Coordinates of C-alpha atoms and ligand atoms in Angstrom, one line a residue:
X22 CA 214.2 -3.6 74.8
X23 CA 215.5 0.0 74.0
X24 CA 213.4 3.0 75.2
X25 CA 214.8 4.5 72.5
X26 CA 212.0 5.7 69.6
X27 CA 213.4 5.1 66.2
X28 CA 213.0 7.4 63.6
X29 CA 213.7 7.7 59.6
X30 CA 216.6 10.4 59.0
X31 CA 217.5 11.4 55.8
X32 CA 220.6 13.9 55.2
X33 CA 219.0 15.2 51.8
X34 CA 221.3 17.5 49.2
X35 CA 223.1 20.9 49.7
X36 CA 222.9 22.1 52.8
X37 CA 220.9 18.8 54.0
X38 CA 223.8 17.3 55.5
X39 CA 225.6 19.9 57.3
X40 CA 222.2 21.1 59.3
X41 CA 221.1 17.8 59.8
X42 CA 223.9 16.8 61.2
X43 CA 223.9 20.2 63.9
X44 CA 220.3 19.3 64.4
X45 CA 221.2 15.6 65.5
X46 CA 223.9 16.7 67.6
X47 CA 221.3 19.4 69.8
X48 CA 218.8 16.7 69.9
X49 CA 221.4 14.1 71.6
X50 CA 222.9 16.7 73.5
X51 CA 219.2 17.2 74.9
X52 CA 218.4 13.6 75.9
X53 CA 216.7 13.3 72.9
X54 CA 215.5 9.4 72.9
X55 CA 216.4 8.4 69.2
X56 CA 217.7 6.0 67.3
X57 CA 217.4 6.6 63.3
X58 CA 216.9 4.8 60.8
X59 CA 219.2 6.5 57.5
X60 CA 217.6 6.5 54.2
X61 CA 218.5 7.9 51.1
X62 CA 216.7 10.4 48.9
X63 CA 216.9 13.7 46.8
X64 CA 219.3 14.4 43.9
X65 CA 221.2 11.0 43.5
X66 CA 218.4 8.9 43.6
X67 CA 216.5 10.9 41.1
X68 CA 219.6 10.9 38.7
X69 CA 219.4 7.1 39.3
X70 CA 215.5 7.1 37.4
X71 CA 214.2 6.6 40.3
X72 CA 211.0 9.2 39.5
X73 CA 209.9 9.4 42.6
X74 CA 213.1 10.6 44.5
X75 CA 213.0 7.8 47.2
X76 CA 214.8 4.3 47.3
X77 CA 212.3 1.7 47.9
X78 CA 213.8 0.4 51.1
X79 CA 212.8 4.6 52.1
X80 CA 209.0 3.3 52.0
X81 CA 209.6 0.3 53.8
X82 CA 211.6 2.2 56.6
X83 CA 208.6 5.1 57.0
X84 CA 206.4 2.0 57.3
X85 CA 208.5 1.0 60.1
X86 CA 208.9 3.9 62.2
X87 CA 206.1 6.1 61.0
X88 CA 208.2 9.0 61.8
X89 CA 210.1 11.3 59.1
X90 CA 212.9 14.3 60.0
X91 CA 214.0 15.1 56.2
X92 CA 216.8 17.5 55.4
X93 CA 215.6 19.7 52.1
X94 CA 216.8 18.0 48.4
X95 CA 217.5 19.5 45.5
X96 CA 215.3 18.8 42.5
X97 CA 217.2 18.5 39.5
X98 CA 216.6 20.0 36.3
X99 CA 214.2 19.1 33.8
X100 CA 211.0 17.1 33.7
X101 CA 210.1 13.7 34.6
X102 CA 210.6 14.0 38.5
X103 CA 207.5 13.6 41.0
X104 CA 207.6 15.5 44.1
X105 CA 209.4 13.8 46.9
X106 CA 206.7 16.0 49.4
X107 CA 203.5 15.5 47.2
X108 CA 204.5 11.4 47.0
X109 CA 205.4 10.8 50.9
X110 CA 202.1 13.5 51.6
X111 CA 200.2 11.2 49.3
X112 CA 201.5 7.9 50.2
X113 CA 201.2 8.1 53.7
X114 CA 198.0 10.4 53.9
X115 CA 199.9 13.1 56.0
X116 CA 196.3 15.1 55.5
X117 CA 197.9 18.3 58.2
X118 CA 200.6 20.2 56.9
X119 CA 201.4 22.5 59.8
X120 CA 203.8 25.8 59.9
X121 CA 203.9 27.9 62.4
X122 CA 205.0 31.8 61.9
X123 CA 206.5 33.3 65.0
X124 CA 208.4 36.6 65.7
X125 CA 211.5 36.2 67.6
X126 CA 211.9 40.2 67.7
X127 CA 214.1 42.0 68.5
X128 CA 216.6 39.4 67.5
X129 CA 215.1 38.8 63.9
X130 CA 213.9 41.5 61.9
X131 CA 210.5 41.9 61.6
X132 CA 207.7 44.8 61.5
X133 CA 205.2 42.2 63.3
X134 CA 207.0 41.6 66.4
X135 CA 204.0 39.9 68.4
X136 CA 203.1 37.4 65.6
X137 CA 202.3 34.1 66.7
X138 CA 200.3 32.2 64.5
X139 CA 200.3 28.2 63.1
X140 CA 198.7 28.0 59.9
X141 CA 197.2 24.6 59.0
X142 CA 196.4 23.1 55.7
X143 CA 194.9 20.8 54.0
X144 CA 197.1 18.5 52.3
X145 CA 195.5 16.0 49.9
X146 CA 193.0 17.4 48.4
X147 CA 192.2 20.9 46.0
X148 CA 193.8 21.3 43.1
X149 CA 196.7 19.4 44.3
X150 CA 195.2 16.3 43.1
X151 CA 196.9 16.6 39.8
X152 CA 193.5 16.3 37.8
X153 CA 194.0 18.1 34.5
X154 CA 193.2 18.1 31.3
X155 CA 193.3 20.1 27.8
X156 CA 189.8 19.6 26.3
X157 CA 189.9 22.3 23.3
X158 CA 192.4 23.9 21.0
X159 CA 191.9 26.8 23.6
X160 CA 190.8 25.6 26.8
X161 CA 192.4 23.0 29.7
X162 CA 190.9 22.4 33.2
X163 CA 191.9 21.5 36.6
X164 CA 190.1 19.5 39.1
X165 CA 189.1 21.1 42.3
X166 CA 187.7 18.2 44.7
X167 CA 186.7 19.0 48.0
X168 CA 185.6 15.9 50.0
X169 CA 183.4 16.3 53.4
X170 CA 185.6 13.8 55.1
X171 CA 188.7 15.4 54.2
X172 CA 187.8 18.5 55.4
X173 CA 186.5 17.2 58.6
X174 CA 189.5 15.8 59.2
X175 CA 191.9 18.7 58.9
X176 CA 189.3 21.0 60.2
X177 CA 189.2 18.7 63.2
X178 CA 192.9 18.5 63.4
X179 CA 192.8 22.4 63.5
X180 CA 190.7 22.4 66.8
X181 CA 192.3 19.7 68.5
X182 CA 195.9 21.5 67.9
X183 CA 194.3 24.5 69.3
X184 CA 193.2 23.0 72.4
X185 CA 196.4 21.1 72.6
X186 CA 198.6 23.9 72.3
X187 CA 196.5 26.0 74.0
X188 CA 195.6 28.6 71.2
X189 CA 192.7 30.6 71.6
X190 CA 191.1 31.0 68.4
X191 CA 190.7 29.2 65.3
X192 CA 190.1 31.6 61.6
X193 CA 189.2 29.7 58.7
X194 CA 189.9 30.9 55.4
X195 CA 187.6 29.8 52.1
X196 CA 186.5 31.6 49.0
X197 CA 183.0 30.2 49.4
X198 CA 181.3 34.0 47.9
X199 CA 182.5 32.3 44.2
X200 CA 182.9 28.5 44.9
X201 CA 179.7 28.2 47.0
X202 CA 179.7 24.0 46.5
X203 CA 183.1 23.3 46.8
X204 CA 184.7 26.0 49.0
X205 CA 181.3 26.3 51.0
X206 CA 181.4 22.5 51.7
X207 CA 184.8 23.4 54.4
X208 CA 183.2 26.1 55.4
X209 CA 180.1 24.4 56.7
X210 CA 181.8 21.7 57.9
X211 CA 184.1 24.3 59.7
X212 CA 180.6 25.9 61.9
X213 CA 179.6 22.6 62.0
X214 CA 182.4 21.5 64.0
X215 CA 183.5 24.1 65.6
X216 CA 180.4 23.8 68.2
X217 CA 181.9 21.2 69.5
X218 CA 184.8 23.5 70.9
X219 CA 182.7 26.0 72.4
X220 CA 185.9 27.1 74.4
X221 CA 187.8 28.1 71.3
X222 CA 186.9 31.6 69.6
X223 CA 185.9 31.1 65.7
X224 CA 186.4 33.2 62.1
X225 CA 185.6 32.9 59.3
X226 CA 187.6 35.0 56.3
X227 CA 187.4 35.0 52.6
X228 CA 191.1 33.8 51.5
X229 CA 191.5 37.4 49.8
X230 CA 190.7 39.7 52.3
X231 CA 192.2 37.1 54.8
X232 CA 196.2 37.3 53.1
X233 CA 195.6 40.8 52.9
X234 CA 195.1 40.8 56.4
X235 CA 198.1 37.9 57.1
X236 CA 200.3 40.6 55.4
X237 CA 199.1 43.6 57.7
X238 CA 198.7 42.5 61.0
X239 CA 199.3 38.5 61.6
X240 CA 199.4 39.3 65.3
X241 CA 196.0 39.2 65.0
X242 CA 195.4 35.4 64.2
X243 CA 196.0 32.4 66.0
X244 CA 195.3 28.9 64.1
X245 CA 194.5 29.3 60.6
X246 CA 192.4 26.0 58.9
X247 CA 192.2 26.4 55.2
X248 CA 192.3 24.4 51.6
X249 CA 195.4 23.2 50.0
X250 CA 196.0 25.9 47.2
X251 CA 195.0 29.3 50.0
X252 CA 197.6 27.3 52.7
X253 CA 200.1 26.3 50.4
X254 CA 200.3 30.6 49.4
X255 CA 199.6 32.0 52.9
X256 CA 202.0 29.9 54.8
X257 CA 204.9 31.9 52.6
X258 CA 203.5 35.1 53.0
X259 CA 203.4 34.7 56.5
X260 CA 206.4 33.2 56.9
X261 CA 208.2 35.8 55.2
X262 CA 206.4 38.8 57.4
X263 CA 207.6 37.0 60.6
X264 CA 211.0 36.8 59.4
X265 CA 211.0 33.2 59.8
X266 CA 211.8 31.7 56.4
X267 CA 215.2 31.0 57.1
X268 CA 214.1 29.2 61.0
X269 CA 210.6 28.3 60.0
X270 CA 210.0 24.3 60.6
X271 CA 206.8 22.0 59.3
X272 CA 205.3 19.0 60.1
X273 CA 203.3 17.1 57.2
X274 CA 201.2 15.0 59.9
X275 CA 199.2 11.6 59.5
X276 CA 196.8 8.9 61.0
X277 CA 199.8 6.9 61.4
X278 CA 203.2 8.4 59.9
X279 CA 204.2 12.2 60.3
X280 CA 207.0 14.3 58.1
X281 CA 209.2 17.5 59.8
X282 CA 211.1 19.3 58.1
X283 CA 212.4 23.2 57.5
X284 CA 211.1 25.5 55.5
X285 CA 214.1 26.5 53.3
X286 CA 215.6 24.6 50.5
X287 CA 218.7 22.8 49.8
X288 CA 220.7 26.2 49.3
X289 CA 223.6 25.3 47.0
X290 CA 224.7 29.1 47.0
X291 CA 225.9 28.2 50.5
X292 CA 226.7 24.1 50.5
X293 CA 229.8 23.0 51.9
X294 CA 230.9 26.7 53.3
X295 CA 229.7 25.8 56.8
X296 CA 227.5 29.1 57.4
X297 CA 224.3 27.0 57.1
X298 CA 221.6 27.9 59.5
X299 CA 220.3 24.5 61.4
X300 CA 217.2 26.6 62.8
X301 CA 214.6 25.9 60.7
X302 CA 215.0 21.8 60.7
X303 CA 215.6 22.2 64.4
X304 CA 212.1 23.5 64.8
X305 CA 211.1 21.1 62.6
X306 CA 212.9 18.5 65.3
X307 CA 211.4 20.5 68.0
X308 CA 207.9 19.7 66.8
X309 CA 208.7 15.9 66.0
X310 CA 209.5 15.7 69.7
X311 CA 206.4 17.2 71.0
X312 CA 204.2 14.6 68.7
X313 CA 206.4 11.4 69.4
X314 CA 205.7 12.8 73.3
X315 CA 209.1 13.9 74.6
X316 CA 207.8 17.4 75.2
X317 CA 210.0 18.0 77.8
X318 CA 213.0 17.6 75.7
X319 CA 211.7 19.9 72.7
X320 CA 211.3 22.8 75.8
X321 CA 214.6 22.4 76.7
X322 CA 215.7 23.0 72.9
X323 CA 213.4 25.4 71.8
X324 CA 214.8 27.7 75.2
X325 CA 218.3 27.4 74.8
X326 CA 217.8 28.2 70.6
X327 CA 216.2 31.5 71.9
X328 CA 218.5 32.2 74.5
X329 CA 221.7 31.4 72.0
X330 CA 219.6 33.7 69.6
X331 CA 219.3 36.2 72.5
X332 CA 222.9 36.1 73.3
X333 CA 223.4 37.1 69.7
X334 CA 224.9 34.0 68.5
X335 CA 224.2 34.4 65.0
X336 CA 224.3 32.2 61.8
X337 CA 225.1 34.7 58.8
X338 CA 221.2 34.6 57.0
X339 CA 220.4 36.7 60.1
X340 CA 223.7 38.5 61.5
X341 CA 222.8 42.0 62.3
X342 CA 225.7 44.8 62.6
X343 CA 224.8 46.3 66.4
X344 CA 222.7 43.4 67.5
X345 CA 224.4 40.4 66.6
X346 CA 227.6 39.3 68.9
X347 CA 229.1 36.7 66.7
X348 CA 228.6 35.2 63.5
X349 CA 228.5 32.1 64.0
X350 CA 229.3 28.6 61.7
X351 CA 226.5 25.8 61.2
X352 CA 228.8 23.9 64.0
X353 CA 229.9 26.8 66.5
X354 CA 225.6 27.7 66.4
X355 CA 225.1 24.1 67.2
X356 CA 227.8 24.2 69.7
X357 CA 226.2 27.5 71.5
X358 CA 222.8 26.1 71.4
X359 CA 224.2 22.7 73.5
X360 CA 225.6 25.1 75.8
X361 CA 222.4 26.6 76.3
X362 CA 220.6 23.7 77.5
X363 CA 218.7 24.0 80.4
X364 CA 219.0 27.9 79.7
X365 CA 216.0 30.0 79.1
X366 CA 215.5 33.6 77.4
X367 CA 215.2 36.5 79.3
X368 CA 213.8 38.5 76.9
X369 CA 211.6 36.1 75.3
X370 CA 208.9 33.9 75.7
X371 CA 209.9 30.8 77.1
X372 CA 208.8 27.7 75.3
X373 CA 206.4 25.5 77.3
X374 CA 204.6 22.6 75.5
X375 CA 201.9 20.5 76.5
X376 CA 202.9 17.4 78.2
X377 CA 199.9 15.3 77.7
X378 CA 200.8 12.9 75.2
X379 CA 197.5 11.4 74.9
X380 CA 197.0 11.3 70.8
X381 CA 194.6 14.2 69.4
X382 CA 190.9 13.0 68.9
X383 CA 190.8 13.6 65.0
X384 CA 188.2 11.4 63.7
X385 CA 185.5 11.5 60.7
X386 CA 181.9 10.8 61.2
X387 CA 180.3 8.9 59.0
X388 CA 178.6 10.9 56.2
X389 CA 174.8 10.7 56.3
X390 CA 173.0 9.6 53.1
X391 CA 171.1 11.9 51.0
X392 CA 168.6 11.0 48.5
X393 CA 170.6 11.6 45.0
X394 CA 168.5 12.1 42.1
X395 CA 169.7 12.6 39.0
X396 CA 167.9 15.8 37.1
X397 CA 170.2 16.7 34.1
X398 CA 173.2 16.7 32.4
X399 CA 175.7 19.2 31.5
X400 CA 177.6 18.3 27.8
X401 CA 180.9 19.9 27.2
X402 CA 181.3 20.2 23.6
X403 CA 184.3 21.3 21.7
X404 CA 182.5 23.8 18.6
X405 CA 184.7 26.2 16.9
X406 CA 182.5 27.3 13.3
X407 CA 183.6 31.2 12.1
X408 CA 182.0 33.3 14.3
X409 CA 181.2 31.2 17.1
X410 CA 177.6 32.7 17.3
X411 CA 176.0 30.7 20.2
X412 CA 172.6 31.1 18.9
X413 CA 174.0 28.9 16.1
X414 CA 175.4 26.5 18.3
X415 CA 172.1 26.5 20.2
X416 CA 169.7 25.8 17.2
X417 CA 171.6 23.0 16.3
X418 CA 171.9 21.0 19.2
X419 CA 168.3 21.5 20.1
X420 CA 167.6 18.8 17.4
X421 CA 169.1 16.8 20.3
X422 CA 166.2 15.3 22.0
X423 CA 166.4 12.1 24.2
X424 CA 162.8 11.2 25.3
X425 CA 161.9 14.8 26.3
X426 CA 165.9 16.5 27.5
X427 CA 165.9 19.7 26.0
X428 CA 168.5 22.2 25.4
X429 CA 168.1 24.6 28.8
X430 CA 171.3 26.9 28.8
X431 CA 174.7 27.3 26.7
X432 CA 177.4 28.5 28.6
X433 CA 180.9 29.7 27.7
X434 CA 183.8 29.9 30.6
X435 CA 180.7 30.2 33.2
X436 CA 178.6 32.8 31.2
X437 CA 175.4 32.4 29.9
X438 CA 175.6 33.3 26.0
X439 CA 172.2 31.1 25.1
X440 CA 169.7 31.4 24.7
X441 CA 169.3 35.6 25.6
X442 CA 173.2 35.8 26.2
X443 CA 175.1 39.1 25.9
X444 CA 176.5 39.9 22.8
X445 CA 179.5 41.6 24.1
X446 CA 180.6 37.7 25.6
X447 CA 184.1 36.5 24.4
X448 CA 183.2 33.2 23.5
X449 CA 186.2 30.2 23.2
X450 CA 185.6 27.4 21.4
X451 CA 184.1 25.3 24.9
X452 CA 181.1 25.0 25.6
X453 CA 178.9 23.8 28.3
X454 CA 175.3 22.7 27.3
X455 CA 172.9 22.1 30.0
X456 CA 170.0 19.5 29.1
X457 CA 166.8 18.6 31.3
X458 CA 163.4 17.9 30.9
X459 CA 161.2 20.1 31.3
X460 CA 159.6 20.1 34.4
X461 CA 162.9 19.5 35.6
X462 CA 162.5 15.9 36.9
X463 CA 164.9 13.0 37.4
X464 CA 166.0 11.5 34.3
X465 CA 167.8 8.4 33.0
X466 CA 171.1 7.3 32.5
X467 CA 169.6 6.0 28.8
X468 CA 168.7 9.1 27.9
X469 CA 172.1 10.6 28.7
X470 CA 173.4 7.5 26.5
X471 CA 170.7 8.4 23.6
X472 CA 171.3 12.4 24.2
X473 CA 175.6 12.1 23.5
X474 CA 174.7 9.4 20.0
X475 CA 172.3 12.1 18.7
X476 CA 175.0 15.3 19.5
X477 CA 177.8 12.7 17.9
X478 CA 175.4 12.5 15.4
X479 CA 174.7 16.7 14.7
X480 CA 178.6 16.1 14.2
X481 CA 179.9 18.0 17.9
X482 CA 182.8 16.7 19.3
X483 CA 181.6 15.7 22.8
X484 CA 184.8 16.3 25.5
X485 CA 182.9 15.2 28.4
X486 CA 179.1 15.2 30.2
X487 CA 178.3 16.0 34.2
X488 CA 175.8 14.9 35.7
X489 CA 173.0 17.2 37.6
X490 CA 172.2 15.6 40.9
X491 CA 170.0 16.5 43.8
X492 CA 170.9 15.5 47.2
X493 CA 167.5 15.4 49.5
X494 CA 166.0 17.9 46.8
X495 CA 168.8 20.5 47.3
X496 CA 170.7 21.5 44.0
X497 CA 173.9 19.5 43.8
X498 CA 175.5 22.3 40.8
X499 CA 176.0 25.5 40.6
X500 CA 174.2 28.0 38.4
X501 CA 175.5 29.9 35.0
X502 CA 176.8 33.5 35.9
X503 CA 173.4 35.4 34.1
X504 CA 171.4 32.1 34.7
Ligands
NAD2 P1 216.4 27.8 49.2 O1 215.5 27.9 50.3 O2 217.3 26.6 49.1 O3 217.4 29.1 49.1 C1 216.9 30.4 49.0 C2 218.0 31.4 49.7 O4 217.9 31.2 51.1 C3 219.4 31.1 49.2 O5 220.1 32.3 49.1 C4 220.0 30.3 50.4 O6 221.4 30.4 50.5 C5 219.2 30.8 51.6 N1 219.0 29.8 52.6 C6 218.1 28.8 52.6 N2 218.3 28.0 53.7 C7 219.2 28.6 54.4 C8 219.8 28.3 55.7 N3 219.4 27.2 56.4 N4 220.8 29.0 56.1 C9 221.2 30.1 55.4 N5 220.7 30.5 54.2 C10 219.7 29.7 53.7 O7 215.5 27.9 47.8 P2 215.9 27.7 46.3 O8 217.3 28.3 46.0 O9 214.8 28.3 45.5 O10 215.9 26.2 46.1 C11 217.1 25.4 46.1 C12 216.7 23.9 45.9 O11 216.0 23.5 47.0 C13 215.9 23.6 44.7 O12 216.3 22.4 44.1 C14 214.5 23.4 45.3 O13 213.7 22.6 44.4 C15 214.8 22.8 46.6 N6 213.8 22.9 47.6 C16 213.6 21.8 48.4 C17 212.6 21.9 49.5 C18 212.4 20.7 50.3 O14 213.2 19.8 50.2 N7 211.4 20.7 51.2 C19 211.9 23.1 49.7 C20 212.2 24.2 48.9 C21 213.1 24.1 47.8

């Protein structure tokens, strides 16, 4: 049998080809053991109908061999496509999206020449699961859903690839001073866990102050756990103040199947002109190595790319008059970097990865049950009379009356406006209308049912209800801004 570990390839659009192909030709060149497995996806196979941008046999293959080098695709014009990322991220559960942001200064320009950070995000959950809706005339929502196990898992991840890699502190980043459920759901789980790495130093910033920070001195952070929306905008900003857009590579990681990739596009400015840059899906390859356990290889690599970068070998995205030596073709970069192997840089850090290739310990407890009560209901009605006077809106729906709910609260866009509201509010035409009894106890599911026939029945269009739960007595919703 072959010792060989076989992995999906695919050559992708623009520029996918030509650095795809440099990047194979390092990896061989290093001893790489690979044997691929060639799929196609991108432009063609979108122009084919196929929405999602993958052949079916692509599916099958990942299935197969559970590992992913992609070259970028082009996503053609118009609407109707799905995105090739978001569907292999969601297929496959690749929960860990993981970039790291290095400075390779002096050779690449940068004003944060001691950056070193790897920021890691969560990748199935947030606002990325699509949820949307337009209720009103005026208003549409998105679904923010933040799961304990999910963010276990990634916040797990993020320890375990700090002790793997032998980082030294672990910052995670939340806005849990506004979204104290959601957003301070990761951020307990994130104290809770991180006493089980008492080894590793632990941070907690708000996302704001935290980018602001990214921007000014990323030297100072070393792994970075966060939510799917914050990672998805602070992996860019920090790639861009390292310089390392154009080299950056990613892994989208797994239970079972894991995605690398660069950073960059397809680039059709530059397709077919042979100046691509490889860099960014070799890092990508250089991280596929370390997880599929040739460590040893991705040194080698990852040494003689610094060195060729050291020797000025430059592609022409980073040529620099005075520092640069050559400018160099996708091929004749590839070509330097082979001749480089078992080289290491002089002036930079040499590359060293871990070569235990025992798989990280990322599990998820199971979740201990609360007692869930259920102690109101929040109505969402869609009322637009002239004016839109809430005290209006609140006299008539306290005529609704299910076996003792009463009308508690009226908000609009999070504000109280009844009863006492401001009268300087902006009101739109959504509402939120909070009903409970009135000592507060656990109610029915009936009177929920009888409570929506009587508001149907005071002629409100009802666009949808949430429950009010309890969890072991502690409040399961947030309060009204004013409540
Ligand atoms: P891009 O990253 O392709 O290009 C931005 C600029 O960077 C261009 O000037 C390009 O020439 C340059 N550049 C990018 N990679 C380079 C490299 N390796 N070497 C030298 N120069 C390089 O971004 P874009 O132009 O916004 O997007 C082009 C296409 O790529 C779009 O269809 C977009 O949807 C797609 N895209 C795909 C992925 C992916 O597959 N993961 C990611 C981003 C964008």
């Amino acid at each position: 049998m072959s010792s060989k570990r076989k992995i999906t390839v695919a050559y992708g659009d623009g520029i996918g080809p030509e650095i795809m192909k440099a990047t194979l030709a390092i990896l061989e060149a290093a001893g790489a053991q690979l044997e691929y497995d060639v799929i196609e996806i991108g432009e063609q196979v979108y122009l084919k109908g196929i929405s999602s941008g993958m052949e079916p046999n692509a599916f099958e293959s990942l299935r197969e061999t559970k590992i992913f080098l992609k070259a970028p695709i082009t996503t053609p014009q118009g609407g109707g496509f799905k995105s090739l990322n978001v569907t292999t991220r969601t297929s496959f559960g690749l929960y860990a999206n993981v970039r790291p942001c290095k400075s390779f200064s002096p050779f690449i320009h940068t004003h944060f020449p001691e950056t070193d950070l790897v920021i890691i995000r969560e990748n199935e959950e947030d606002l990325y699961a699509g949820i949307e809706h337009r209720q009103t005339q005026e208003v549409c929502q998105s679904l923010k859903l933040i799961s304990k196990p999910g963010s276990e898992k990634i916040i797990r991840y993020a320890f375990e690839y700090a002790k793997k890699y032998g980082r030294k502190k672990v910052t995670c980043m939340t806005k849990d001073n506004i979204m104290k459920i959601a957003d301070g759901l990761f951020h307990r789980t994130f104290d809770e866990i991180s006493k089980e790495y008492p080894e590793i130093k632990v941070d907690h910033k708000i996302i704001d102050i935290g980018t602001a920070l990214i921007a000014d001195r990323p030297e100072t952070f070393d792994v970075i756990v966060t939510l799917n929306l914050y990672g998805d905008i602070i992996s860019d900003v920090a790639a861009q103040v390292t310089g390392s857009v154009g080299l950056g590579g990613s892994a989208n990681v797994g239970e079972e199947v894991a995605m690398f990739e660069a950073i960059h596009g397809s680039a059709p400015d530059i397709t077919g002109m042979g100046i691509a840059n490889p860099s960014g899906l070799l890092n990508g390859a250089i991280m596929m190595l370390v997880h599929i356990g040739q460590p040893e290889i991705a040194e080698k690599i990852s040494n003689a790319w610094m060195k060729t970068l050291e020797d000025g070998i430059h592609t022409g995205d980073i040529y620099q008059e005075g520092l640069s030596t050559k400018k160099a073709g996708t091929e004749e970069f590839a070509n330097a970097v082979i001749e480089r192997l078992g080289q290491v840089p002089s002036t930079m850090v040499p590359a060293s990865f871990d070569k235990d290739t025992t798989p990280m310990n990322v599990f998820v407890s199971p979740v201990v049950k609360a007692k869930k009560e259920l102690i109101g209901v929040d109505v969402f009605v869609d009322w637009d009379e002239p004016g839109r006077n809430p005290q209006v809106l609140g006299e008539k729906l306290r005529q609704a009356n299910a076996d003792g709910l009463q009308l508690t609260l009226i908000t609009n866009r999070g504000i109280k406006v009844f009863p006492d509201g401001m009268r300087e509010s902006f009101c739109t035409d959504h509402w939120r209308c909070r009903f409970q009894n009135a000592e507060q106890s656990t109610i029915s599911h009936a009177q929920i049912r009888e409570l929506l026939k009587q508001v149907e029945e005071l002629g409100f269009d009802f666009i949808k209800t949430e429950n009010l739960y309890s969890f072991d007595g502690v409040r399961g919703y947030s309060l009204a801004q004013g409540e």
